[in-house]
């Protein structure tokens, strides 16, 4: 009997060890990637044969503390390729990998904090034939006392959780307003009626600009609009929409008026929904205030008009008038608008990229419509001598695309920046008989 018990015990132990070995082997097969040390990572960051990639949410890369991590920002020189992009339309992903230099001939370090995002991207790349893939947890970098980089004004571009905490009273901010911005009144706007952030008030873009020029309304009208929406210069404002362009347009106008704390929801409505937060269909009304806090704009240089644009073009060394339209608009192949007849660009303007048409800003957005990283934006500008040390004024057709670009430039910490409000619609003489100097075609040397 004792012999039988010993035999059974031996068999049981052998079975346990065997099963443990199977599970361990299976776990290694699933993992299938090498975890790189902090020392080796730091040593290889400057190496052109290595690419370091942040796979977390874009907001963490920008500077926000997410997932319980104590510090926000990214490892210096790291690129971004968020695992969340894999949940979007994937036709852009191949070109994004190429643009970022994430190619199969390089060693690729993918890092995260939750031990999930990097693995998800690694599996995606592995299926595409990538072999030299390493994983890393950013907590090791932080625990080693090493620094992270963040955008100077990353707080202007907020993640969904920050807005949720604002609503729940967890941010220590009591005087705030949230605005969904799109065209049409609140009873006709499909974006607002389909579902908006709880408590959000709708702003119709017709209330902040007017045709035929589609410049901003008068300072007096804009201040009155702010008062009617319960806004003072000390109110924390969050703007967003299904499309971030009209929201950025309103944000830029509020900053021009002097509102001190204006923030844009990074990625707009869809990022709120993707985060699992609720929406409502209630039409919310603002409680007006009697005093905005000023009777004139406090940040007047943030938006310039025709004379300001002419002044910038005259300064050929220290200033740039930056065209944020599609390439075909810039070279005069199309005006981009059915209500703008002239084609071309202001003589002397430089191309700042945008997207494929007048409704597209993909050159400044990730696949989930969050802000593209600053390294790539600056590299995109470099070819056209658009540099942060210069005075930069951004324009497009009527101000929507350029407003978003201006806001992102502000997030990056670029200082001497503005919106040329009239844009191509004004400069071209489309609304008057006084066109300004115009060029068409591809500039020499480009």
Short mmCIF file of C-alpha atoms in Angstrom, two decimals:
data_model
loop_
_atom_site.label_atom_id
_atom_site.label_comp_id
_atom_site.label_asym_id
_atom_site.label_seq_id
_atom_site.Cartn_x
_atom_site.Cartn_y
_atom_site.Cartn_z
CA UNK A 1 0.00 0.00 0.00
CA UNK A 2 2.78 2.40 0.91
CA UNK A 3 4.56 1.49 -2.31
CA UNK A 4 1.40 2.26 -4.26
CA UNK A 5 1.01 5.66 -2.52
CA UNK A 6 4.63 6.58 -3.29
CA UNK A 7 4.14 5.58 -6.90
CA UNK A 8 0.97 7.69 -7.19
CA UNK A 9 2.71 10.65 -5.55
CA UNK A 10 5.63 10.36 -7.93
CA UNK A 11 3.30 10.18 -10.92
CA UNK A 12 1.38 13.23 -9.62
CA UNK A 13 4.56 15.27 -9.16
CA UNK A 14 5.83 14.32 -12.59
CA UNK A 15 2.47 15.30 -14.06
CA UNK A 16 2.53 18.68 -12.31
CA UNK A 17 6.06 19.45 -13.51
CA UNK A 18 5.21 18.30 -17.00
CA UNK A 19 2.06 20.43 -17.12
CA UNK A 20 3.94 23.42 -15.70
CA UNK A 21 6.54 23.01 -18.40
CA UNK A 22 3.82 22.87 -21.05
CA UNK A 23 2.17 26.01 -19.75
CA UNK A 24 5.52 27.78 -19.54
CA UNK A 25 6.41 26.72 -23.05
CA UNK A 26 3.02 27.83 -24.36
CA UNK A 27 3.36 31.18 -22.57
CA UNK A 28 6.75 31.75 -24.25
CA UNK A 29 5.28 30.90 -27.60
CA UNK A 30 2.53 33.47 -27.11
CA UNK A 31 4.97 36.09 -25.90
CA UNK A 32 7.56 35.43 -28.59
CA UNK A 33 9.36 38.75 -28.05
CA UNK A 34 12.50 39.80 -26.16
CA UNK A 35 12.15 42.33 -23.34
CA UNK A 36 14.95 44.88 -23.66
CA UNK A 37 16.73 46.34 -20.64
CA UNK A 38 16.78 50.04 -19.84
CA UNK A 39 20.55 50.09 -20.33
CA UNK A 40 20.34 48.55 -23.80
CA UNK A 41 17.42 50.76 -24.77
CA UNK A 42 19.22 53.96 -23.77
CA UNK A 43 22.36 52.83 -25.59
CA UNK A 44 20.48 52.21 -28.84
CA UNK A 45 18.15 55.25 -28.93
CA UNK A 46 20.62 57.34 -31.02
CA UNK A 47 21.31 54.40 -33.35
CA UNK A 48 19.70 54.91 -36.77
CA UNK A 49 19.09 51.18 -37.00
CA UNK A 50 16.78 51.29 -33.99
CA UNK A 51 13.31 52.81 -33.62
CA UNK A 52 11.63 53.41 -30.25
CA UNK A 53 7.85 53.51 -30.39
CA UNK A 54 5.27 54.57 -27.79
CA UNK A 55 2.20 52.33 -28.18
CA UNK A 56 0.02 53.95 -25.49
CA UNK A 57 -2.83 56.40 -26.02
CA UNK A 58 -1.70 59.56 -27.78
CA UNK A 59 -2.51 61.65 -24.68
CA UNK A 60 0.14 59.81 -22.65
CA UNK A 61 2.71 60.56 -25.35
CA UNK A 62 1.75 64.24 -25.27
CA UNK A 63 2.26 64.59 -21.52
CA UNK A 64 -0.75 63.26 -19.61
CA UNK A 65 -0.41 60.73 -16.80
CA UNK A 66 -2.54 57.74 -17.78
CA UNK A 67 -3.10 54.20 -16.44
CA UNK A 68 -2.00 55.22 -12.95
CA UNK A 69 1.52 56.11 -14.06
CA UNK A 70 3.02 58.96 -12.04
CA UNK A 71 4.55 60.82 -14.98
CA UNK A 72 3.31 61.73 -18.43
CA UNK A 73 5.26 62.18 -21.64
CA UNK A 74 7.41 60.01 -23.84
CA UNK A 75 10.95 58.68 -23.95
CA UNK A 76 13.14 61.24 -25.79
CA UNK A 77 13.24 60.66 -29.57
CA UNK A 78 10.46 58.07 -29.37
CA UNK A 79 7.85 57.95 -32.10
CA UNK A 80 4.22 57.02 -31.54
CA UNK A 81 2.07 54.24 -32.93
CA UNK A 82 -0.84 53.76 -30.54
CA UNK A 83 -2.44 50.33 -30.27
CA UNK A 84 -5.78 52.16 -30.46
CA UNK A 85 -5.06 52.98 -34.10
CA UNK A 86 -5.45 49.31 -34.91
CA UNK A 87 -9.15 49.66 -34.11
CA UNK A 88 -9.62 52.31 -36.81
CA UNK A 89 -9.70 52.11 -40.58
CA UNK A 90 -6.37 50.54 -41.43
CA UNK A 91 -5.72 51.77 -44.96
CA UNK A 92 -3.46 54.56 -43.63
CA UNK A 93 -1.39 52.38 -41.31
CA UNK A 94 1.10 51.12 -43.91
CA UNK A 95 1.96 54.64 -45.06
CA UNK A 96 2.21 55.78 -41.44
CA UNK A 97 4.73 53.02 -40.67
CA UNK A 98 6.81 54.09 -43.67
CA UNK A 99 6.63 57.80 -42.79
CA UNK A 100 7.79 57.08 -39.26
CA UNK A 101 10.63 54.86 -40.43
CA UNK A 102 9.20 51.79 -38.70
CA UNK A 103 10.54 49.39 -41.33
CA UNK A 104 11.41 45.70 -41.35
CA UNK A 105 15.16 46.29 -41.62
CA UNK A 106 15.27 48.05 -38.24
CA UNK A 107 15.24 46.97 -34.62
CA UNK A 108 11.95 48.12 -33.15
CA UNK A 109 11.35 48.74 -29.44
CA UNK A 110 7.67 48.95 -28.53
CA UNK A 111 6.86 50.29 -25.10
CA UNK A 112 3.78 50.74 -22.94
CA UNK A 113 2.83 50.75 -19.26
CA UNK A 114 0.06 48.16 -19.07
CA UNK A 115 1.92 45.27 -20.75
CA UNK A 116 -0.87 45.06 -23.33
CA UNK A 117 -0.50 47.88 -25.87
CA UNK A 118 3.05 47.00 -26.98
CA UNK A 119 2.16 43.33 -27.37
CA UNK A 120 -0.84 44.23 -29.52
CA UNK A 121 1.27 46.34 -31.87
CA UNK A 122 4.03 43.70 -31.86
CA UNK A 123 1.56 41.04 -33.00
CA UNK A 124 0.33 43.35 -35.76
CA UNK A 125 3.87 43.98 -37.00
CA UNK A 126 4.82 40.34 -36.66
CA UNK A 127 1.98 39.33 -38.96
CA UNK A 128 3.31 41.81 -41.50
CA UNK A 129 6.72 40.12 -41.47
CA UNK A 130 8.60 42.25 -38.93
CA UNK A 131 11.17 40.19 -37.00
CA UNK A 132 13.43 42.37 -34.82
CA UNK A 133 10.83 43.40 -32.24
CA UNK A 134 11.54 44.17 -28.57
CA UNK A 135 9.18 45.05 -25.74
CA UNK A 136 9.71 47.51 -22.89
CA UNK A 137 7.74 48.89 -19.96
CA UNK A 138 8.10 52.65 -19.47
CA UNK A 139 7.87 52.23 -15.69
CA UNK A 140 11.44 50.90 -15.76
CA UNK A 141 12.57 54.12 -17.45
CA UNK A 142 10.80 56.24 -14.84
CA UNK A 143 12.03 54.14 -11.90
CA UNK A 144 15.58 54.59 -13.20
CA UNK A 145 15.17 58.35 -12.72
CA UNK A 146 15.28 59.16 -16.42
CA UNK A 147 13.39 62.06 -17.94
CA UNK A 148 10.38 62.07 -20.23
CA UNK A 149 9.52 64.70 -22.83
CA UNK A 150 6.15 66.46 -22.99
CA UNK A 151 4.71 69.25 -25.07
CA UNK A 152 4.99 72.59 -23.32
CA UNK A 153 1.22 73.21 -23.40
CA UNK A 154 -0.04 69.63 -23.51
CA UNK A 155 -2.78 70.55 -21.00
CA UNK A 156 -4.60 72.42 -23.77
CA UNK A 157 -5.34 69.10 -25.50
CA UNK A 158 -7.27 66.95 -23.05
CA UNK A 159 -8.01 63.21 -22.91
CA UNK A 160 -11.54 61.89 -22.32
CA UNK A 161 -10.81 60.84 -18.73
CA UNK A 162 -9.89 64.44 -17.81
CA UNK A 163 -13.23 65.70 -19.14
CA UNK A 164 -15.05 62.92 -17.23
CA UNK A 165 -13.23 63.90 -14.04
CA UNK A 166 -14.14 67.54 -14.71
CA UNK A 167 -17.83 66.62 -14.89
CA UNK A 168 -17.51 64.47 -11.75
CA UNK A 169 -15.89 67.30 -9.80
CA UNK A 170 -12.52 65.57 -9.46
CA UNK A 171 -10.32 68.20 -11.13
CA UNK A 172 -10.87 70.96 -8.57
CA UNK A 173 -12.45 73.18 -11.25
CA UNK A 174 -15.97 74.44 -10.55
CA UNK A 175 -16.31 77.22 -13.11
CA UNK A 176 -16.33 75.36 -16.42
CA UNK A 177 -18.37 74.90 -19.60
CA UNK A 178 -18.29 72.15 -22.25
CA UNK A 179 -19.27 73.02 -25.82
CA UNK A 180 -20.02 70.80 -28.79
CA UNK A 181 -19.28 72.88 -31.89
CA UNK A 182 -20.70 72.20 -35.35
CA UNK A 183 -22.77 73.84 -38.04
CA UNK A 184 -26.52 74.27 -37.49
CA UNK A 185 -28.61 75.06 -34.43
CA UNK A 186 -28.99 72.56 -31.59
CA UNK A 187 -32.34 71.29 -32.91
CA UNK A 188 -30.94 70.57 -36.38
CA UNK A 189 -27.29 69.65 -35.80
CA UNK A 190 -27.01 65.88 -36.37
CA UNK A 191 -23.75 65.69 -34.41
CA UNK A 192 -25.34 67.21 -31.31
CA UNK A 193 -28.67 65.39 -31.51
CA UNK A 194 -27.06 62.00 -32.11
CA UNK A 195 -25.47 62.19 -28.67
CA UNK A 196 -23.14 64.57 -26.84
CA UNK A 197 -21.11 64.70 -23.65
CA UNK A 198 -23.47 65.13 -20.68
CA UNK A 199 -24.03 68.81 -19.96
CA UNK A 200 -22.48 69.98 -23.23
CA UNK A 201 -23.95 73.09 -24.84
CA UNK A 202 -24.12 73.37 -28.62
CA UNK A 203 -22.46 76.22 -30.51
CA UNK A 204 -23.54 76.84 -34.09
CA UNK A 205 -20.58 78.04 -36.19
CA UNK A 206 -22.92 80.54 -37.83
CA UNK A 207 -22.85 82.41 -34.51
CA UNK A 208 -19.08 82.93 -34.57
CA UNK A 209 -18.51 83.78 -38.27
CA UNK A 210 -20.50 85.24 -41.14
CA UNK A 211 -20.53 85.20 -44.93
CA UNK A 212 -19.68 85.93 -47.55
CA UNK A 213 -16.12 86.25 -46.23
CA UNK A 214 -16.69 83.83 -43.30
CA UNK A 215 -14.44 85.84 -41.06
CA UNK A 216 -15.14 85.98 -37.36
CA UNK A 217 -17.95 88.27 -36.26
CA UNK A 218 -17.21 91.63 -34.67
CA UNK A 219 -15.50 91.78 -31.29
CA UNK A 220 -18.69 93.15 -29.74
CA UNK A 221 -20.79 90.30 -31.15
CA UNK A 222 -18.31 87.67 -30.03
CA UNK A 223 -18.16 89.02 -26.49
CA UNK A 224 -21.96 89.09 -26.40
CA UNK A 225 -22.00 85.47 -27.63
CA UNK A 226 -19.62 84.53 -24.83
CA UNK A 227 -21.81 86.21 -22.22
CA UNK A 228 -24.93 84.53 -23.56
CA UNK A 229 -23.18 81.17 -23.18
CA UNK A 230 -22.10 81.82 -19.61
CA UNK A 231 -18.45 82.39 -20.50
CA UNK A 232 -16.09 84.76 -18.72
CA UNK A 233 -12.35 85.14 -19.19
CA UNK A 234 -11.93 82.98 -16.05
CA UNK A 235 -14.18 80.11 -17.16
CA UNK A 236 -12.45 76.85 -18.04
CA UNK A 237 -13.71 75.92 -21.50
CA UNK A 238 -13.67 72.49 -23.15
CA UNK A 239 -14.60 72.38 -26.83
CA UNK A 240 -15.05 69.33 -29.02
CA UNK A 241 -17.05 67.88 -31.88
CA UNK A 242 -17.31 64.98 -34.28
CA UNK A 243 -14.82 67.03 -36.31
CA UNK A 244 -12.20 69.03 -34.40
CA UNK A 245 -11.96 71.79 -37.02
CA UNK A 246 -15.08 73.79 -36.03
CA UNK A 247 -14.28 73.17 -32.35
CA UNK A 248 -10.78 74.54 -32.92
CA UNK A 249 -12.28 77.56 -34.71
CA UNK A 250 -14.29 78.40 -31.59
CA UNK A 251 -11.32 77.68 -29.31
CA UNK A 252 -9.09 80.08 -31.25
CA UNK A 253 -11.73 82.82 -31.08
CA UNK A 254 -12.12 82.36 -27.31
CA UNK A 255 -8.35 82.59 -26.84
CA UNK A 256 -8.33 85.71 -29.02
CA UNK A 257 -10.98 87.26 -26.77
CA UNK A 258 -8.88 86.51 -23.70
CA UNK A 259 -10.37 83.38 -22.11
CA UNK A 260 -7.46 82.07 -20.06
CA UNK A 261 -8.13 78.33 -20.03
CA UNK A 262 -9.39 76.89 -23.33
CA UNK A 263 -9.03 73.17 -24.01
CA UNK A 264 -9.78 70.86 -26.92
CA UNK A 265 -10.83 67.22 -26.50
CA UNK A 266 -8.14 65.26 -28.33
CA UNK A 267 -9.81 63.11 -30.98
CA UNK A 268 -13.26 64.59 -30.52
CA UNK A 269 -16.56 62.83 -29.94
CA UNK A 270 -15.42 59.38 -31.05
CA UNK A 271 -12.61 59.24 -28.48
CA UNK A 272 -15.17 60.00 -25.74
CA UNK A 273 -17.36 57.16 -27.00
CA UNK A 274 -14.39 54.79 -27.40
CA UNK A 275 -13.49 55.43 -23.75
CA UNK A 276 -16.88 53.98 -22.79
CA UNK A 277 -18.33 57.19 -21.39
CA UNK A 278 -22.04 58.00 -21.74
CA UNK A 279 -23.68 60.49 -24.08
CA UNK A 280 -27.01 62.25 -23.82
CA UNK A 281 -29.49 63.76 -26.28
CA UNK A 282 -30.82 66.46 -23.97
CA UNK A 283 -30.66 69.98 -25.44
CA UNK A 284 -28.74 71.94 -22.80
CA UNK A 285 -29.06 75.70 -22.43
CA UNK A 286 -26.47 78.05 -21.00
CA UNK A 287 -27.08 80.49 -18.17
CA UNK A 288 -25.95 83.94 -19.40
CA UNK A 289 -23.56 86.15 -17.43
CA UNK A 290 -23.59 89.93 -17.21
CA UNK A 291 -19.85 90.52 -17.41
CA UNK A 292 -17.36 88.71 -19.68
CA UNK A 293 -14.40 90.32 -17.90
CA UNK A 294 -13.29 92.67 -20.67
CA UNK A 295 -14.92 94.78 -23.38
CA UNK A 296 -12.18 94.16 -25.96
CA UNK A 297 -9.99 91.22 -27.01
CA UNK A 298 -7.06 90.65 -24.67
CA UNK A 299 -5.10 88.47 -27.11
CA UNK A 300 -5.61 90.49 -30.27
CA UNK A 301 -2.45 89.26 -32.05
CA UNK A 302 -3.76 85.69 -32.01
CA UNK A 303 -5.90 86.50 -35.07
CA UNK A 304 -4.71 88.81 -37.85
CA UNK A 305 -6.50 90.31 -40.84
CA UNK A 306 -5.51 91.32 -44.37
CA UNK A 307 -2.99 94.00 -43.44
CA UNK A 308 -1.33 91.65 -40.99
CA UNK A 309 -0.98 88.99 -43.70
CA UNK A 310 0.59 91.51 -46.04
CA UNK A 311 3.04 92.51 -43.31
CA UNK A 312 4.07 88.91 -42.73
CA UNK A 313 4.65 88.31 -46.45
CA UNK A 314 6.78 91.45 -46.63
CA UNK A 315 9.08 90.05 -43.93
CA UNK A 316 10.76 87.36 -46.01
CA UNK A 317 13.33 86.33 -43.39
CA UNK A 318 11.59 86.36 -40.02
CA UNK A 319 7.98 85.47 -40.90
CA UNK A 320 5.99 82.88 -42.83
CA UNK A 321 2.42 82.88 -44.09
CA UNK A 322 1.59 79.17 -43.88
CA UNK A 323 -0.95 77.63 -46.26
CA UNK A 324 -2.93 74.84 -44.60
CA UNK A 325 -4.83 73.67 -47.65
CA UNK A 326 -4.51 70.63 -49.89
CA UNK A 327 -1.62 70.58 -52.38
CA UNK A 328 -4.00 71.01 -55.33
CA UNK A 329 -5.40 74.14 -53.69
CA UNK A 330 -1.93 75.50 -53.00
CA UNK A 331 -0.73 75.14 -56.61
CA UNK A 332 -4.01 76.48 -58.05
CA UNK A 333 -5.41 73.31 -59.55
CA UNK A 334 -8.63 73.82 -57.59
CA UNK A 335 -10.00 76.46 -55.23
CA UNK A 336 -11.26 73.73 -52.94
CA UNK A 337 -14.68 75.38 -52.50
CA UNK A 338 -17.78 75.62 -54.67
CA UNK A 339 -18.28 79.23 -53.55
CA UNK A 340 -14.69 80.39 -54.16
CA UNK A 341 -13.89 80.91 -57.83
CA UNK A 342 -10.25 82.14 -57.88
CA UNK A 343 -7.45 79.57 -57.66
CA UNK A 344 -3.90 79.88 -56.38
CA UNK A 345 -2.19 81.17 -53.24
CA UNK A 346 -0.94 84.47 -51.81
CA UNK A 347 2.36 85.27 -53.51
CA UNK A 348 5.12 84.27 -51.12
CA UNK A 349 3.06 81.88 -48.98
CA UNK A 350 4.60 78.51 -48.07
CA UNK A 351 2.85 75.15 -47.96
CA UNK A 352 2.16 73.87 -44.46
CA UNK A 353 0.27 70.73 -45.54
CA UNK A 354 -3.28 69.78 -44.58
CA UNK A 355 -4.95 66.79 -46.23
CA UNK A 356 -6.45 65.60 -49.48
CA UNK A 357 -9.26 68.16 -49.76
CA UNK A 358 -10.92 71.11 -48.02
CA UNK A 359 -12.62 68.82 -45.49
CA UNK A 360 -9.53 66.83 -44.59
CA UNK A 361 -6.66 67.46 -42.17
CA UNK A 362 -5.02 64.03 -42.15
CA UNK A 363 -1.50 65.49 -42.34
CA UNK A 364 -2.01 66.74 -38.77
CA UNK A 365 -4.01 63.83 -37.38
CA UNK A 366 -3.44 60.25 -36.38
CA UNK A 367 -5.85 57.55 -37.60
CA UNK A 368 -8.06 58.12 -34.52
CA UNK A 369 -8.12 61.89 -35.24
CA UNK A 370 -5.84 62.76 -32.33
CA UNK A 371 -2.98 65.24 -32.85
CA UNK A 372 -0.01 64.01 -34.87
CA UNK A 373 3.29 64.10 -32.99
CA UNK A 374 5.32 67.30 -33.02
CA UNK A 375 8.51 65.71 -34.39
CA UNK A 376 6.72 64.80 -37.59
CA UNK A 377 4.93 68.13 -37.88
CA UNK A 378 8.21 70.03 -37.56
CA UNK A 379 9.85 67.73 -40.09
CA UNK A 380 6.94 68.30 -42.47
CA UNK A 381 7.40 72.06 -42.12
CA UNK A 382 11.18 72.03 -42.46
CA UNK A 383 11.14 71.60 -46.24
CA UNK A 384 9.27 74.89 -46.52
CA UNK A 385 11.44 76.76 -43.98
CA UNK A 386 8.63 76.88 -41.44
CA UNK A 387 10.49 76.92 -38.15
CA UNK A 388 9.47 77.73 -34.54
CA UNK A 389 11.86 80.69 -34.33
CA UNK A 390 9.87 82.58 -36.98
CA UNK A 391 6.60 84.49 -36.77
CA UNK A 392 4.05 82.07 -38.22
CA UNK A 393 0.53 82.83 -39.35
CA UNK A 394 -1.65 79.98 -40.56
CA UNK A 395 -4.46 80.25 -43.09
CA UNK A 396 -6.69 78.03 -45.22
CA UNK A 397 -9.85 78.76 -47.22
CA UNK A 398 -11.98 80.32 -44.50
CA UNK A 399 -10.27 79.48 -41.20
CA UNK A 400 -11.36 76.04 -39.98
CA UNK A 401 -8.36 73.92 -40.95
CA UNK A 402 -5.86 76.62 -40.02
CA UNK A 403 -7.50 77.06 -36.60
CA UNK A 404 -6.81 73.44 -35.73
CA UNK A 405 -3.21 73.73 -36.93
CA UNK A 406 -2.75 76.92 -34.90
CA UNK A 407 -4.13 75.21 -31.80
CA UNK A 408 -1.72 72.29 -32.23
CA UNK A 409 1.19 74.70 -32.71
CA UNK A 410 0.17 76.31 -29.41
CA UNK A 411 0.08 72.89 -27.73
CA UNK A 412 3.63 72.29 -29.02
CA UNK A 413 4.74 75.51 -27.34
CA UNK A 414 5.46 77.59 -30.45
CA UNK A 415 5.00 81.20 -29.38
CA UNK A 416 4.83 83.79 -32.17
CA UNK A 417 1.79 82.34 -33.94
CA UNK A 418 -1.55 83.52 -35.30
CA UNK A 419 -4.48 82.77 -37.60
CA UNK A 420 -4.92 84.80 -40.78
CA UNK A 421 -8.69 84.88 -40.54
CA UNK A 422 -9.62 85.93 -44.08
CA UNK A 423 -7.58 83.19 -45.69
CA UNK A 424 -7.79 82.44 -49.40
CA UNK A 425 -11.43 83.58 -49.59
CA UNK A 426 -10.39 87.12 -48.68
CA UNK A 427 -6.95 87.26 -50.28
CA UNK A 428 -8.14 86.06 -53.68
CA UNK A 429 -10.66 88.89 -53.99
CA UNK A 430 -13.48 86.35 -54.19
CA UNK A 431 -15.69 88.63 -52.12
CA UNK A 432 -14.49 91.95 -53.58
CA UNK A 433 -12.91 93.50 -56.66
CA UNK A 434 -9.50 93.89 -55.04
CA UNK A 435 -7.42 90.71 -55.39
CA UNK A 436 -3.96 90.65 -53.87
CA UNK A 437 -0.78 89.26 -55.49
CA UNK A 438 -1.38 85.61 -56.43
CA UNK A 439 0.81 82.72 -57.53
CA UNK A 440 -0.05 79.37 -59.07
CA UNK A 441 1.92 76.27 -59.93
CA UNK A 442 4.70 74.48 -58.08
CA UNK A 443 7.19 76.94 -56.54
CA UNK A 444 10.71 76.89 -57.95
CA UNK A 445 12.89 74.27 -56.31
CA UNK A 446 9.94 72.25 -55.03
#
